Short mmCIF file of C-alpha atoms and ligand atoms in Angstrom, two decimals:
data_model
loop_
_atom_site.label_atom_id
_atom_site.label_comp_id
_atom_site.label_asym_id
_atom_site.label_seq_id
_atom_site.Cartn_x
_atom_site.Cartn_y
_atom_site.Cartn_z
CA MET A 922 -5.07 -31.05 -42.20
CA SER A 923 -7.02 -34.15 -41.49
CA VAL A 924 -4.85 -35.91 -43.75
CA PRO A 925 -1.40 -34.79 -44.32
CA PHE A 926 -1.02 -35.22 -48.04
CA ASN A 927 2.16 -34.86 -50.00
CA ASN A 928 1.66 -35.72 -53.42
CA THR A 929 4.06 -36.77 -56.13
CA TYR A 930 2.49 -39.04 -58.83
CA VAL A 931 0.29 -36.15 -59.95
CA GLN A 932 3.34 -34.12 -60.52
CA LEU A 933 4.02 -36.71 -63.64
CA PRO A 934 2.71 -35.66 -66.93
CA GLU A 935 -0.78 -35.68 -67.54
CA ARG A 936 -1.00 -38.58 -69.54
CA PHE A 937 -0.37 -40.90 -66.50
CA TYR A 938 -3.87 -40.28 -65.11
CA SER A 939 -7.08 -38.66 -65.23
CA ARG A 940 -8.28 -36.06 -62.70
CA GLN A 941 -11.39 -37.74 -61.07
CA SER A 942 -13.10 -36.97 -57.96
CA PRO A 943 -15.03 -39.87 -56.12
CA THR A 944 -18.75 -40.00 -56.83
CA LYS A 945 -20.73 -39.22 -53.62
CA VAL A 946 -22.84 -42.06 -51.86
CA GLU A 947 -26.20 -41.86 -50.22
CA ASN A 948 -25.55 -42.87 -46.67
CA PRO A 949 -22.06 -43.64 -45.59
CA GLY A 950 -21.76 -45.88 -42.41
CA LEU A 951 -18.47 -47.18 -40.86
CA ILE A 952 -17.82 -50.94 -40.72
CA ARG A 953 -14.39 -50.69 -39.46
CA ALA A 954 -11.53 -48.28 -38.96
CA ASN A 955 -8.02 -49.19 -38.62
CA PRO A 956 -6.48 -46.88 -35.78
CA GLU A 957 -2.99 -48.39 -35.72
CA LEU A 958 -2.79 -47.79 -39.42
CA ALA A 959 -4.12 -44.33 -39.16
CA GLN A 960 -1.52 -43.75 -36.65
CA LEU A 961 1.30 -44.84 -38.94
CA LEU A 962 0.01 -42.39 -41.55
CA ASP A 963 -0.32 -39.49 -39.26
CA ILE A 964 -4.00 -39.36 -39.11
CA ASP A 965 -6.11 -39.21 -36.06
CA PRO A 966 -7.77 -42.23 -35.32
CA ALA A 967 -10.40 -40.42 -33.57
CA TRP A 968 -11.00 -38.23 -36.70
CA LEU A 969 -11.02 -41.40 -38.97
CA SER A 970 -13.98 -42.87 -36.97
CA SER A 971 -15.85 -39.26 -36.92
CA ASP A 972 -18.75 -38.22 -39.26
CA ASP A 973 -16.10 -36.56 -41.30
CA GLY A 974 -13.76 -39.30 -41.42
CA ILE A 975 -16.27 -41.51 -42.46
CA ALA A 976 -17.56 -39.23 -45.04
CA THR A 977 -13.98 -38.75 -46.26
CA MET A 978 -13.56 -42.59 -46.44
CA ALA A 979 -16.75 -42.91 -48.42
CA GLY A 980 -15.78 -40.21 -50.93
CA ASN A 981 -18.30 -37.60 -49.90
CA LEU A 982 -15.94 -35.30 -48.44
CA LEU A 983 -12.54 -34.31 -50.09
CA PRO A 984 -9.87 -33.52 -47.27
CA GLU A 985 -7.73 -30.54 -47.77
CA GLY A 986 -4.49 -31.25 -49.91
CA ALA A 987 -6.26 -34.41 -51.73
CA ASP A 988 -5.61 -34.26 -55.49
CA PRO A 989 -7.85 -37.30 -56.75
CA ILE A 990 -6.87 -39.17 -59.80
CA ALA A 991 -7.48 -42.38 -61.62
CA THR A 992 -4.19 -43.81 -63.04
CA VAL A 993 -3.84 -45.51 -66.43
CA TYR A 994 -2.39 -48.96 -67.12
CA ALA A 995 -2.72 -51.94 -69.43
CA GLY A 996 -1.81 -55.67 -68.69
CA HIS A 997 -2.00 -59.12 -69.41
CA GLN A 998 -5.14 -60.89 -68.02
CA PHE A 999 -4.84 -64.50 -67.90
CA GLY A 1000 -2.40 -64.27 -70.31
CA SER A 1001 -4.33 -62.15 -72.91
CA TRP A 1002 -3.13 -58.57 -73.62
CA ASN A 1003 -5.53 -55.68 -72.75
CA PRO A 1004 -3.95 -52.47 -73.93
CA GLN A 1005 -6.38 -50.30 -72.03
CA LEU A 1006 -7.16 -50.85 -68.20
CA GLY A 1007 -6.71 -48.37 -65.53
CA ASP A 1008 -8.46 -47.39 -61.90
CA GLY A 1009 -11.85 -48.38 -63.12
CA ARG A 1010 -13.40 -48.23 -59.58
CA ALA A 1011 -10.62 -46.79 -57.57
CA ILE A 1012 -9.62 -43.13 -56.96
CA LEU A 1013 -6.31 -42.28 -55.61
CA LEU A 1014 -6.64 -39.33 -53.20
CA GLY A 1015 -3.14 -38.69 -52.56
CA GLU A 1016 0.19 -39.65 -50.75
CA VAL A 1017 1.07 -39.44 -47.27
CA ILE A 1018 4.58 -39.74 -45.42
CA GLY A 1019 4.03 -42.10 -42.74
CA THR A 1020 5.51 -41.70 -39.48
CA ASP A 1021 7.95 -44.38 -40.61
CA GLY A 1022 9.25 -42.20 -43.21
CA GLU A 1023 7.73 -44.28 -45.96
CA ARG A 1024 5.51 -42.79 -48.72
CA TYR A 1025 1.98 -44.35 -48.97
CA ASP A 1026 -0.91 -43.90 -51.35
CA LEU A 1027 -4.26 -43.54 -49.99
CA GLN A 1028 -6.89 -44.85 -52.59
CA LEU A 1029 -10.74 -45.37 -52.37
CA LYS A 1030 -11.84 -48.35 -53.89
CA GLY A 1031 -15.52 -48.66 -55.18
CA SER A 1032 -15.67 -44.95 -55.12
CA GLY A 1033 -17.59 -44.52 -58.45
CA GLN A 1034 -16.79 -44.42 -62.28
CA THR A 1035 -13.45 -43.07 -63.81
CA PRO A 1036 -12.70 -42.54 -67.57
CA TYR A 1037 -11.27 -46.28 -67.29
CA SER A 1038 -14.27 -47.95 -66.05
CA ARG A 1039 -15.36 -49.32 -69.47
CA MET A 1040 -18.58 -51.26 -68.96
CA GLY A 1041 -18.23 -51.25 -65.20
CA ASP A 1042 -20.24 -49.17 -62.60
CA GLY A 1043 -17.11 -48.23 -60.62
CA ARG A 1044 -18.50 -49.70 -57.48
CA ALA A 1045 -17.60 -52.70 -54.97
CA PRO A 1046 -20.01 -55.00 -53.37
CA LEU A 1047 -19.85 -55.43 -49.51
CA GLY A 1048 -18.38 -58.93 -49.73
CA PRO A 1049 -15.33 -58.36 -51.56
CA VAL A 1050 -14.46 -55.19 -49.53
CA MET A 1051 -14.76 -57.35 -46.53
CA ARG A 1052 -12.50 -60.13 -47.94
CA GLU A 1053 -9.88 -57.46 -48.84
CA TYR A 1054 -10.05 -56.11 -45.32
CA ILE A 1055 -9.87 -59.34 -43.65
CA VAL A 1056 -7.03 -60.93 -45.85
CA SER A 1057 -4.91 -57.88 -46.29
CA GLU A 1058 -4.54 -57.05 -42.76
CA ALA A 1059 -4.15 -60.70 -41.94
CA MET A 1060 -1.32 -60.89 -44.54
CA ALA A 1061 0.32 -57.57 -42.84
CA ALA A 1062 0.19 -59.49 -39.46
CA LEU A 1063 1.82 -62.53 -41.15
CA GLY A 1064 4.69 -60.19 -42.20
CA VAL A 1065 4.03 -60.47 -45.91
CA PRO A 1066 4.36 -56.99 -47.96
CA THR A 1067 1.00 -56.04 -48.66
CA SER A 1068 -1.57 -53.18 -49.46
CA ARG A 1069 -3.53 -52.36 -46.13
CA SER A 1070 -7.00 -51.42 -45.30
CA LEU A 1071 -7.49 -48.19 -43.46
CA ALA A 1072 -11.21 -48.19 -43.23
CA ALA A 1073 -14.33 -49.90 -44.72
CA VAL A 1074 -17.67 -48.25 -45.14
CA THR A 1075 -21.02 -48.89 -46.35
CA THR A 1076 -22.70 -46.56 -49.02
CA GLY A 1077 -26.16 -47.21 -48.23
CA GLU A 1078 -26.65 -47.84 -52.05
CA PRO A 1079 -27.42 -51.01 -53.78
CA VAL A 1080 -24.94 -52.67 -56.23
CA TYR A 1081 -26.17 -54.64 -59.05
CA ARG A 1082 -24.43 -57.86 -60.00
CA GLU A 1083 -26.15 -61.11 -60.46
CA GLU A 1084 -28.01 -60.20 -57.45
CA THR A 1085 -28.45 -56.82 -55.77
CA LEU A 1086 -25.82 -56.35 -52.99
CA PRO A 1087 -25.07 -53.78 -50.54
CA GLY A 1088 -22.23 -51.21 -51.63
CA ALA A 1089 -19.13 -50.65 -49.96
CA VAL A 1090 -15.98 -48.41 -50.16
CA LEU A 1091 -12.42 -49.74 -48.90
CA ALA A 1092 -9.76 -47.05 -48.22
CA ARG A 1093 -6.64 -48.81 -49.32
CA VAL A 1094 -3.25 -48.14 -48.57
CA ALA A 1095 -0.13 -49.13 -50.44
CA LYS A 1096 3.36 -47.90 -50.93
CA SER A 1097 2.27 -47.15 -54.40
CA HIS A 1098 -0.14 -48.56 -56.93
CA ILE A 1099 2.38 -48.64 -59.76
CA ARG A 1100 1.98 -51.89 -61.70
CA ILE A 1101 3.77 -53.89 -64.37
CA GLY A 1102 0.66 -52.82 -66.37
CA THR A 1103 1.69 -49.15 -65.86
CA PHE A 1104 4.95 -49.82 -67.49
CA GLN A 1105 3.33 -51.99 -70.22
CA PHE A 1106 0.89 -48.97 -71.04
CA PHE A 1107 3.66 -46.80 -72.05
CA ALA A 1108 5.66 -49.38 -73.84
CA SER A 1109 2.73 -50.00 -75.91
CA LYS A 1110 2.44 -46.59 -76.72
CA GLU A 1111 5.99 -46.48 -77.68
CA ASP A 1112 6.43 -43.61 -75.28
CA LYS A 1113 10.01 -43.95 -74.17
CA GLU A 1114 9.89 -40.83 -72.18
CA ALA A 1115 7.08 -41.83 -70.14
CA LEU A 1116 9.04 -44.93 -69.16
CA GLY A 1117 12.16 -43.16 -68.31
CA LEU A 1118 10.06 -41.02 -65.89
CA LEU A 1119 8.33 -43.93 -64.39
CA VAL A 1120 11.76 -45.71 -63.84
CA ASN A 1121 13.17 -42.87 -61.95
CA HIS A 1122 9.83 -42.29 -60.15
CA VAL A 1123 9.60 -46.08 -59.02
CA LEU A 1124 13.31 -46.16 -58.18
CA GLU A 1125 13.19 -42.95 -56.12
CA ARG A 1126 10.33 -44.15 -54.25
CA HIS A 1127 11.00 -47.85 -53.64
CA TYR A 1128 14.44 -48.43 -54.25
CA PRO A 1129 16.40 -45.17 -53.28
CA ASN A 1130 19.49 -47.24 -52.31
CA ALA A 1131 19.93 -49.36 -55.59
CA VAL A 1132 21.19 -46.61 -57.61
CA GLU A 1133 24.65 -45.13 -57.62
CA ALA A 1134 24.95 -41.37 -58.40
CA GLY A 1135 25.53 -40.77 -61.78
CA ALA A 1136 24.11 -44.07 -63.09
CA SER A 1137 22.94 -44.02 -66.66
CA SER A 1138 19.30 -43.92 -67.59
CA ASN A 1139 19.86 -47.45 -69.26
CA SER A 1140 21.52 -48.90 -66.06
CA LYS A 1141 18.78 -47.43 -63.99
CA ALA A 1142 16.07 -49.52 -65.86
CA LEU A 1143 18.17 -52.58 -65.53
CA MET A 1144 18.60 -51.96 -61.76
CA LEU A 1145 14.78 -51.28 -61.48
CA LEU A 1146 14.03 -54.94 -63.08
CA ASP A 1147 16.61 -56.64 -60.90
CA GLU A 1148 15.34 -54.89 -57.73
CA VAL A 1149 11.69 -55.68 -58.51
CA MET A 1150 12.58 -59.37 -59.40
CA GLN A 1151 14.22 -59.79 -55.97
CA ALA A 1152 11.17 -58.33 -54.30
CA GLN A 1153 8.83 -60.32 -56.32
CA ALA A 1154 10.59 -63.60 -55.70
CA LYS A 1155 10.66 -62.93 -51.87
CA LEU A 1156 7.06 -61.98 -51.95
CA VAL A 1157 5.59 -65.06 -53.87
CA ALA A 1158 8.11 -67.40 -51.80
CA SER A 1159 6.41 -65.83 -48.72
CA TRP A 1160 3.04 -66.71 -50.01
CA GLN A 1161 4.02 -70.25 -50.70
CA MET A 1162 5.04 -70.47 -47.04
CA ILE A 1163 1.61 -69.60 -45.81
CA GLY A 1164 -0.53 -71.45 -48.29
CA PHE A 1165 -1.83 -68.18 -49.85
CA ILE A 1166 -3.17 -68.25 -53.49
CA HIS A 1167 -3.61 -65.13 -55.17
CA GLY A 1168 -5.94 -65.96 -57.79
CA VAL A 1169 -5.48 -63.21 -60.35
CA MET A 1170 -1.79 -62.81 -60.98
CA ASN A 1171 -2.29 -60.64 -63.89
CA THR A 1172 0.37 -58.14 -64.90
CA ASP A 1173 -2.04 -55.25 -63.86
CA ASN A 1174 -2.19 -56.88 -60.48
CA VAL A 1175 1.52 -56.97 -59.71
CA LEU A 1176 2.95 -53.99 -57.86
CA LEU A 1177 6.42 -52.84 -58.72
CA SER A 1178 6.94 -52.04 -54.67
CA GLY A 1179 6.69 -55.86 -54.14
CA GLU A 1180 3.54 -55.61 -52.17
CA THR A 1181 0.52 -58.00 -52.56
CA ILE A 1182 -2.39 -56.45 -54.04
CA ASP A 1183 -5.94 -56.97 -55.24
CA TYR A 1184 -7.71 -59.47 -52.96
CA GLY A 1185 -10.41 -60.72 -55.39
CA PRO A 1186 -10.79 -64.32 -55.51
CA CYS A 1187 -7.88 -64.98 -53.35
CA ALA A 1188 -7.85 -67.66 -50.68
CA PHE A 1189 -5.62 -69.72 -48.47
CA MET A 1190 -5.32 -73.52 -48.93
CA ASP A 1191 -6.50 -75.64 -46.16
CA THR A 1192 -5.68 -79.27 -47.15
CA TYR A 1193 -2.14 -79.37 -48.60
CA ASN A 1194 -2.50 -79.82 -52.59
CA PRO A 1195 -0.34 -77.91 -54.65
CA ASP A 1196 -2.95 -78.03 -57.50
CA THR A 1197 -5.50 -76.09 -55.48
CA VAL A 1198 -7.09 -73.04 -57.35
CA PHE A 1199 -10.09 -71.23 -56.01
CA SER A 1200 -10.91 -68.55 -58.62
CA SER A 1201 -13.90 -69.22 -60.47
CA ILE A 1202 -12.75 -67.57 -63.65
CA ASP A 1203 -9.46 -69.69 -63.47
CA HIS A 1204 -10.53 -72.63 -65.39
CA GLY A 1205 -6.94 -73.98 -66.62
CA GLY A 1206 -5.55 -73.42 -63.10
CA ARG A 1207 -3.07 -70.93 -64.46
CA TYR A 1208 -2.96 -69.44 -61.08
CA ALA A 1209 -2.96 -72.65 -58.97
CA TYR A 1210 -0.70 -72.66 -55.90
CA ARG A 1211 2.06 -74.53 -57.71
CA ASN A 1212 2.19 -72.33 -60.55
CA GLN A 1213 2.61 -69.13 -58.59
CA PRO A 1214 6.30 -68.94 -58.77
CA GLY A 1215 6.46 -69.75 -62.62
CA ILE A 1216 3.85 -67.11 -63.19
CA ALA A 1217 5.77 -64.56 -61.28
CA HIS A 1218 8.73 -65.26 -63.64
CA TRP A 1219 6.43 -64.95 -66.66
CA ASN A 1220 5.11 -61.73 -65.18
CA MET A 1221 8.56 -60.54 -64.75
CA ALA A 1222 9.31 -61.25 -68.42
CA CYS A 1223 6.54 -58.81 -69.21
CA LEU A 1224 8.13 -56.12 -67.29
CA ALA A 1225 11.51 -56.70 -68.69
CA GLN A 1226 9.94 -56.49 -72.40
CA ALA A 1227 8.21 -53.24 -71.43
CA LEU A 1228 11.46 -51.95 -70.19
CA VAL A 1229 13.39 -52.94 -73.54
CA PRO A 1230 13.20 -49.26 -74.92
CA VAL A 1231 15.02 -47.77 -71.99
CA ILE A 1232 17.43 -50.82 -71.21
CA ALA A 1233 19.63 -50.17 -74.19
CA ASP A 1234 19.72 -47.87 -77.10
CA LYS A 1235 19.75 -50.74 -79.64
CA GLU A 1236 16.85 -52.80 -79.35
CA GLU A 1237 18.74 -55.96 -80.01
CA ASN A 1238 21.27 -55.39 -77.38
CA ALA A 1239 18.45 -54.50 -74.86
CA ILE A 1240 16.73 -57.62 -75.46
CA GLU A 1241 20.00 -59.63 -74.71
CA ILE A 1242 20.40 -57.79 -71.57
CA ALA A 1243 16.91 -58.02 -70.60
CA LYS A 1244 17.00 -61.91 -71.09
CA ASP A 1245 20.31 -62.44 -68.86
CA ALA A 1246 18.56 -60.31 -66.20
CA LEU A 1247 15.48 -62.53 -66.23
CA ASP A 1248 17.38 -65.64 -66.08
CA LYS A 1249 18.41 -64.75 -62.44
CA PHE A 1250 14.57 -65.06 -61.19
CA PRO A 1251 14.62 -68.52 -60.49
CA ALA A 1252 17.73 -68.34 -58.26
CA TYR A 1253 16.12 -65.48 -56.45
CA PHE A 1254 12.82 -67.47 -55.89
CA LEU A 1255 14.64 -70.67 -54.95
CA ASP A 1256 16.51 -68.83 -52.48
CA ALA A 1257 13.76 -67.42 -50.64
CA ASN A 1258 11.92 -70.62 -50.92
CA VAL A 1259 14.71 -72.62 -49.32
CA SER A 1260 15.48 -70.31 -46.40
CA GLY A 1261 11.57 -70.01 -45.85
CA MET A 1262 11.08 -73.67 -45.81
CA GLN A 1263 14.18 -74.00 -43.53
CA ARG A 1264 12.64 -71.54 -40.91
CA LYS A 1265 9.25 -73.42 -41.17
CA LEU A 1266 11.12 -76.48 -40.24
CA GLY A 1267 12.97 -74.95 -37.50
CA LEU A 1268 16.62 -75.36 -39.01
CA ALA A 1269 18.99 -72.41 -38.44
CA SER A 1270 21.62 -73.68 -41.12
CA HIS A 1271 21.43 -75.29 -44.32
CA HIS A 1272 22.31 -79.06 -45.05
CA ASP A 1273 22.20 -80.47 -48.57
CA ASP A 1274 19.48 -82.79 -47.76
CA ASP A 1275 17.16 -80.23 -46.15
CA GLU A 1276 15.27 -79.72 -49.56
CA ILE A 1277 14.41 -83.46 -49.63
CA LEU A 1278 13.33 -83.41 -46.07
CA ALA A 1279 11.09 -80.66 -46.78
CA LYS A 1280 9.72 -82.03 -49.84
CA ASP A 1281 9.15 -85.52 -48.22
CA PHE A 1282 7.09 -83.82 -45.48
CA LEU A 1283 5.10 -81.88 -48.04
CA ASP A 1284 4.37 -85.29 -49.73
CA LEU A 1285 3.22 -86.80 -46.96
CA LEU A 1286 0.75 -83.96 -46.30
CA GLU A 1287 -0.46 -84.40 -49.40
CA ALA A 1288 -0.83 -88.12 -49.39
CA HIS A 1289 -2.79 -88.05 -46.03
CA GLN A 1290 -4.68 -84.88 -46.94
CA LEU A 1291 -3.57 -82.94 -43.97
CA ASP A 1292 -4.07 -79.24 -43.22
CA PHE A 1293 -1.01 -77.30 -44.39
CA THR A 1294 -1.13 -74.58 -41.69
CA LEU A 1295 -1.86 -76.71 -38.79
CA SER A 1296 0.50 -79.27 -39.60
CA PHE A 1297 3.39 -76.91 -39.58
CA ARG A 1298 1.97 -75.39 -36.43
CA ARG A 1299 1.74 -79.03 -34.84
CA LEU A 1300 5.26 -79.68 -35.92
CA SER A 1301 6.62 -76.36 -34.09
CA GLU A 1302 4.60 -77.74 -30.84
CA LEU A 1303 6.32 -80.77 -31.21
CA SER A 1304 9.86 -79.25 -31.09
CA GLY A 1305 9.80 -78.37 -27.66
CA THR A 1306 7.22 -78.26 -24.66
CA ALA A 1307 3.91 -77.41 -26.48
CA PRO A 1308 2.51 -74.00 -25.14
CA THR A 1309 -0.82 -74.40 -23.08
CA ALA A 1310 -2.96 -72.97 -26.20
CA ASN A 1311 -2.03 -75.54 -28.76
CA VAL A 1312 -3.47 -77.21 -31.92
CA SER A 1313 -3.04 -81.10 -30.48
CA SER A 1314 -6.93 -81.36 -30.72
CA LEU A 1315 -6.96 -80.20 -34.15
CA ALA A 1316 -3.80 -81.75 -35.85
CA GLY A 1317 -1.68 -84.89 -35.46
CA PHE A 1318 0.45 -87.16 -37.61
CA PRO A 1319 -0.55 -90.56 -38.67
CA SER A 1320 2.08 -93.41 -38.10
CA ALA A 1321 3.12 -92.94 -41.78
CA PHE A 1322 4.84 -89.95 -40.43
CA ASP A 1323 7.02 -91.94 -38.00
CA GLY A 1324 10.06 -92.35 -40.17
CA TRP A 1325 9.94 -88.72 -41.19
CA MET A 1326 9.79 -87.46 -37.71
CA ALA A 1327 12.67 -89.52 -36.90
CA ARG A 1328 14.72 -88.24 -39.63
CA TRP A 1329 13.55 -84.68 -38.72
CA LYS A 1330 14.79 -84.96 -35.09
CA THR A 1331 17.93 -86.40 -36.14
CA ARG A 1332 18.23 -83.44 -38.42
CA LEU A 1333 17.31 -81.01 -35.43
CA ASP A 1334 19.93 -82.76 -33.10
CA THR A 1335 22.79 -81.34 -35.53
CA GLU A 1336 22.19 -77.97 -34.22
CA ASP A 1337 22.30 -76.53 -30.92
CA ASN A 1338 19.58 -73.89 -31.22
CA PRO A 1339 17.96 -72.58 -27.82
CA THR A 1340 15.35 -70.42 -29.57
CA ARG A 1341 14.23 -73.07 -31.99
CA GLN A 1342 10.71 -73.48 -30.86
CA GLN A 1343 10.01 -69.54 -30.22
CA ASP A 1344 11.32 -69.10 -33.90
CA MET A 1345 8.95 -71.97 -35.04
CA LEU A 1346 5.95 -70.64 -33.28
CA SER A 1347 6.70 -67.17 -34.75
CA THR A 1348 7.18 -68.51 -38.20
CA ASN A 1349 4.36 -71.00 -38.56
CA PRO A 1350 0.84 -69.35 -37.84
CA ALA A 1351 -2.03 -71.06 -35.96
CA ILE A 1352 -4.45 -68.73 -37.28
CA ILE A 1353 -5.00 -67.82 -41.12
CA PRO A 1354 -7.97 -66.26 -42.77
CA ARG A 1355 -9.83 -69.56 -43.45
CA ASN A 1356 -12.09 -69.23 -46.60
CA HIS A 1357 -15.19 -70.89 -44.94
CA LEU A 1358 -15.07 -68.22 -42.10
CA ILE A 1359 -14.75 -65.28 -44.54
CA GLU A 1360 -17.46 -66.49 -46.59
CA GLU A 1361 -19.72 -67.00 -43.43
CA SER A 1362 -18.86 -63.61 -42.00
CA ILE A 1363 -19.99 -62.00 -45.64
CA VAL A 1364 -23.16 -63.92 -45.58
CA ALA A 1365 -23.97 -62.66 -42.16
CA ALA A 1366 -23.23 -59.05 -43.20
CA THR A 1367 -24.82 -59.04 -46.35
CA THR A 1368 -28.06 -60.71 -45.09
CA GLU A 1369 -28.46 -59.58 -41.59
CA GLY A 1370 -26.04 -56.58 -41.38
CA ASN A 1371 -24.26 -58.38 -38.62
CA PHE A 1372 -20.45 -57.66 -38.70
CA ASP A 1373 -19.73 -59.59 -35.31
CA LEU A 1374 -17.76 -62.59 -37.19
CA PHE A 1375 -16.09 -60.09 -39.53
CA ASN A 1376 -14.83 -58.18 -36.53
CA THR A 1377 -13.69 -61.19 -34.52
CA LEU A 1378 -11.87 -62.58 -37.57
CA VAL A 1379 -10.00 -59.26 -37.78
CA ASP A 1380 -9.11 -59.23 -34.11
CA ASN A 1381 -7.94 -62.77 -34.04
CA LEU A 1382 -5.96 -62.44 -37.24
CA ALA A 1383 -3.87 -59.62 -35.77
CA THR A 1384 -2.00 -62.12 -33.54
CA PRO A 1385 -1.95 -65.09 -36.01
CA TYR A 1386 0.88 -66.69 -33.87
CA ASP A 1387 -1.06 -66.69 -30.71
CA LEU A 1388 -3.88 -69.09 -29.76
CA THR A 1389 -4.23 -67.75 -26.07
CA GLY A 1390 -7.87 -66.73 -25.48
CA VAL A 1391 -9.00 -67.62 -29.02
CA ASP A 1392 -11.90 -69.86 -29.86
CA VAL A 1393 -10.34 -72.86 -31.53
CA ARG A 1394 -12.99 -72.65 -34.18
CA PHE A 1395 -10.73 -69.85 -35.68
CA ALA A 1396 -7.81 -72.27 -36.11
CA LYS A 1397 -9.78 -75.17 -37.11
CA ARG A 1398 -9.89 -76.52 -40.73
CA PRO A 1399 -13.10 -76.69 -42.33
CA LYS A 1400 -15.35 -79.68 -42.12
CA PRO A 1401 -15.88 -81.50 -45.79
CA GLU A 1402 -19.35 -79.84 -45.90
CA GLN A 1403 -17.94 -76.50 -45.01
CA VAL A 1404 -15.19 -76.09 -47.54
CA VAL A 1405 -15.56 -73.22 -50.06
CA ARG A 1406 -14.15 -74.44 -53.14
CA GLN A 1407 -14.74 -71.37 -55.33
CA THR A 1408 -14.06 -67.80 -54.90
CA PHE A 1409 -15.23 -64.82 -57.14
CA CYS A 1410 -13.70 -61.70 -58.33
CA GLY A 1411 -14.28 -58.50 -56.39
CA THR A 1412 -16.01 -56.99 -59.42
P1 AMP B 988 -9.12 -56.72 -61.27
O1 AMP B 988 -9.50 -58.09 -61.95
O2 AMP B 988 -10.08 -56.39 -60.20
O3 AMP B 988 -7.85 -56.29 -61.11
O4 AMP B 988 -9.91 -55.54 -62.41
C1 AMP B 988 -9.42 -55.43 -63.60
C2 AMP B 988 -9.80 -54.15 -64.23
O5 AMP B 988 -11.26 -54.02 -64.34
C3 AMP B 988 -9.32 -52.86 -63.71
O6 AMP B 988 -9.00 -52.06 -64.45
C4 AMP B 988 -10.61 -52.32 -62.79
O7 AMP B 988 -10.40 -51.03 -62.37
C5 AMP B 988 -11.62 -52.79 -63.68
N1 AMP B 988 -12.85 -52.88 -63.03
C6 AMP B 988 -13.09 -54.06 -62.14
N2 AMP B 988 -14.19 -54.01 -61.68
C7 AMP B 988 -14.90 -52.79 -61.93
C8 AMP B 988 -15.99 -52.06 -61.73
N3 AMP B 988 -17.10 -52.60 -61.01
N4 AMP B 988 -16.27 -50.89 -62.47
C9 AMP B 988 -15.26 -50.33 -63.18
N5 AMP B 988 -14.13 -50.90 -63.38
C10 AMP B 988 -14.02 -52.06 -62.86
MG1 MG B 989 -6.49 -55.08 -60.34
#
């Protein structure tokens, strides 16, 4: 079997999905395959890059054991309720048990229409597929829980948007594609049975150790909420630590597994400014950098509300219990955020003044319009003897930082930490997926069919903490004229 499928979601009742095969495409061509990820999935990397592998990733060939479905969900998009969404341009081929013992979904994105396509064509243009490949793999290398990219292929067919663009398909891997919106769909249908089944499915799959034997179904729902909140708090804190702005934190884009998904209008912040927002459709800045933790809390409230019917038998009790549970989210986030910032500053212990130290550094970055990533990287280099490949030519601190630097050094001296610099250099990346480079690679591929920059980006981003042998161009912040201020949804 080319892909060792072991499917469980299709064993849920049929109202959870529609059976749907991918639509064949004219002329599949490989953009890039991910041999390391293939190995994790017990898929032969040589097969993946073969004609059969490429045809499979394009949806032209169904491997043995695949049971393709489109899943149904609902969701709040920019705060507005949408009762009927679902995989409109994605098809779940099935699940695979990885060599790490974890279960993974294998999904094709851009593989044709499904019953949930509404007005859409079910297709994906090349640009968004490239962006998702680059950023999701970079996030994985940065240690952030995320969906992954197994392969990207061109379809040989045009996709019609405001302009005619080359079409592509992304083979996406995630621990599951179950979203807050999946729960919301069944809650809105008042389908308590489905909610209970989904609670069990998600707990077994993602939080098998959370539930004690014999736990009641009500307590299971509450445990699920708590686990998801903790995972989400950690996830969003990890985004804040690297300046990642998701851009569409709609409830249909929040996975219960705690992985990042849907790299549509996402981007990394260059100059530190917490009001940064990239998405062309986010006019109010709802999903700006500084709002991500608050929105995550809002999203958790949507999950809690969807779980109300299964949290307690009496609705008023359930609402009280859910509210109390939700109140824990800010502390979960703060915890993750404080310890994340501590690591970024090279601190192994916690002092009361550390939060102020961190805030003052960020305020200085903002006031002097410094680059978020390079500033923390430079700080790491200054914490000891700088490595040969360093960012000294790309980042520095004006004299306004002198006072802060002295405070930081004094604080560092309170700890005897021989691994500090190594820790800082493996916490603060030198290379992130810079928006201007992603855009440049998309233009080169779309207009000339040239994937050189795309491939170099993916290669360099696989080792984001190491500048050795890397052209400094990939670490540099954009020049003012290179800054890309807006990104567009991948639709
Ligand atoms: P997104 O904003 O990418 O999370 O997508 C929101 C919803 O729109 C999901 O249900 C998608 O499946 C659907 N959708 C987005 N683009 C397309 C498309 N080109 N064809 C069909 N459905 C789409
Ligand atoms: Mg989505």
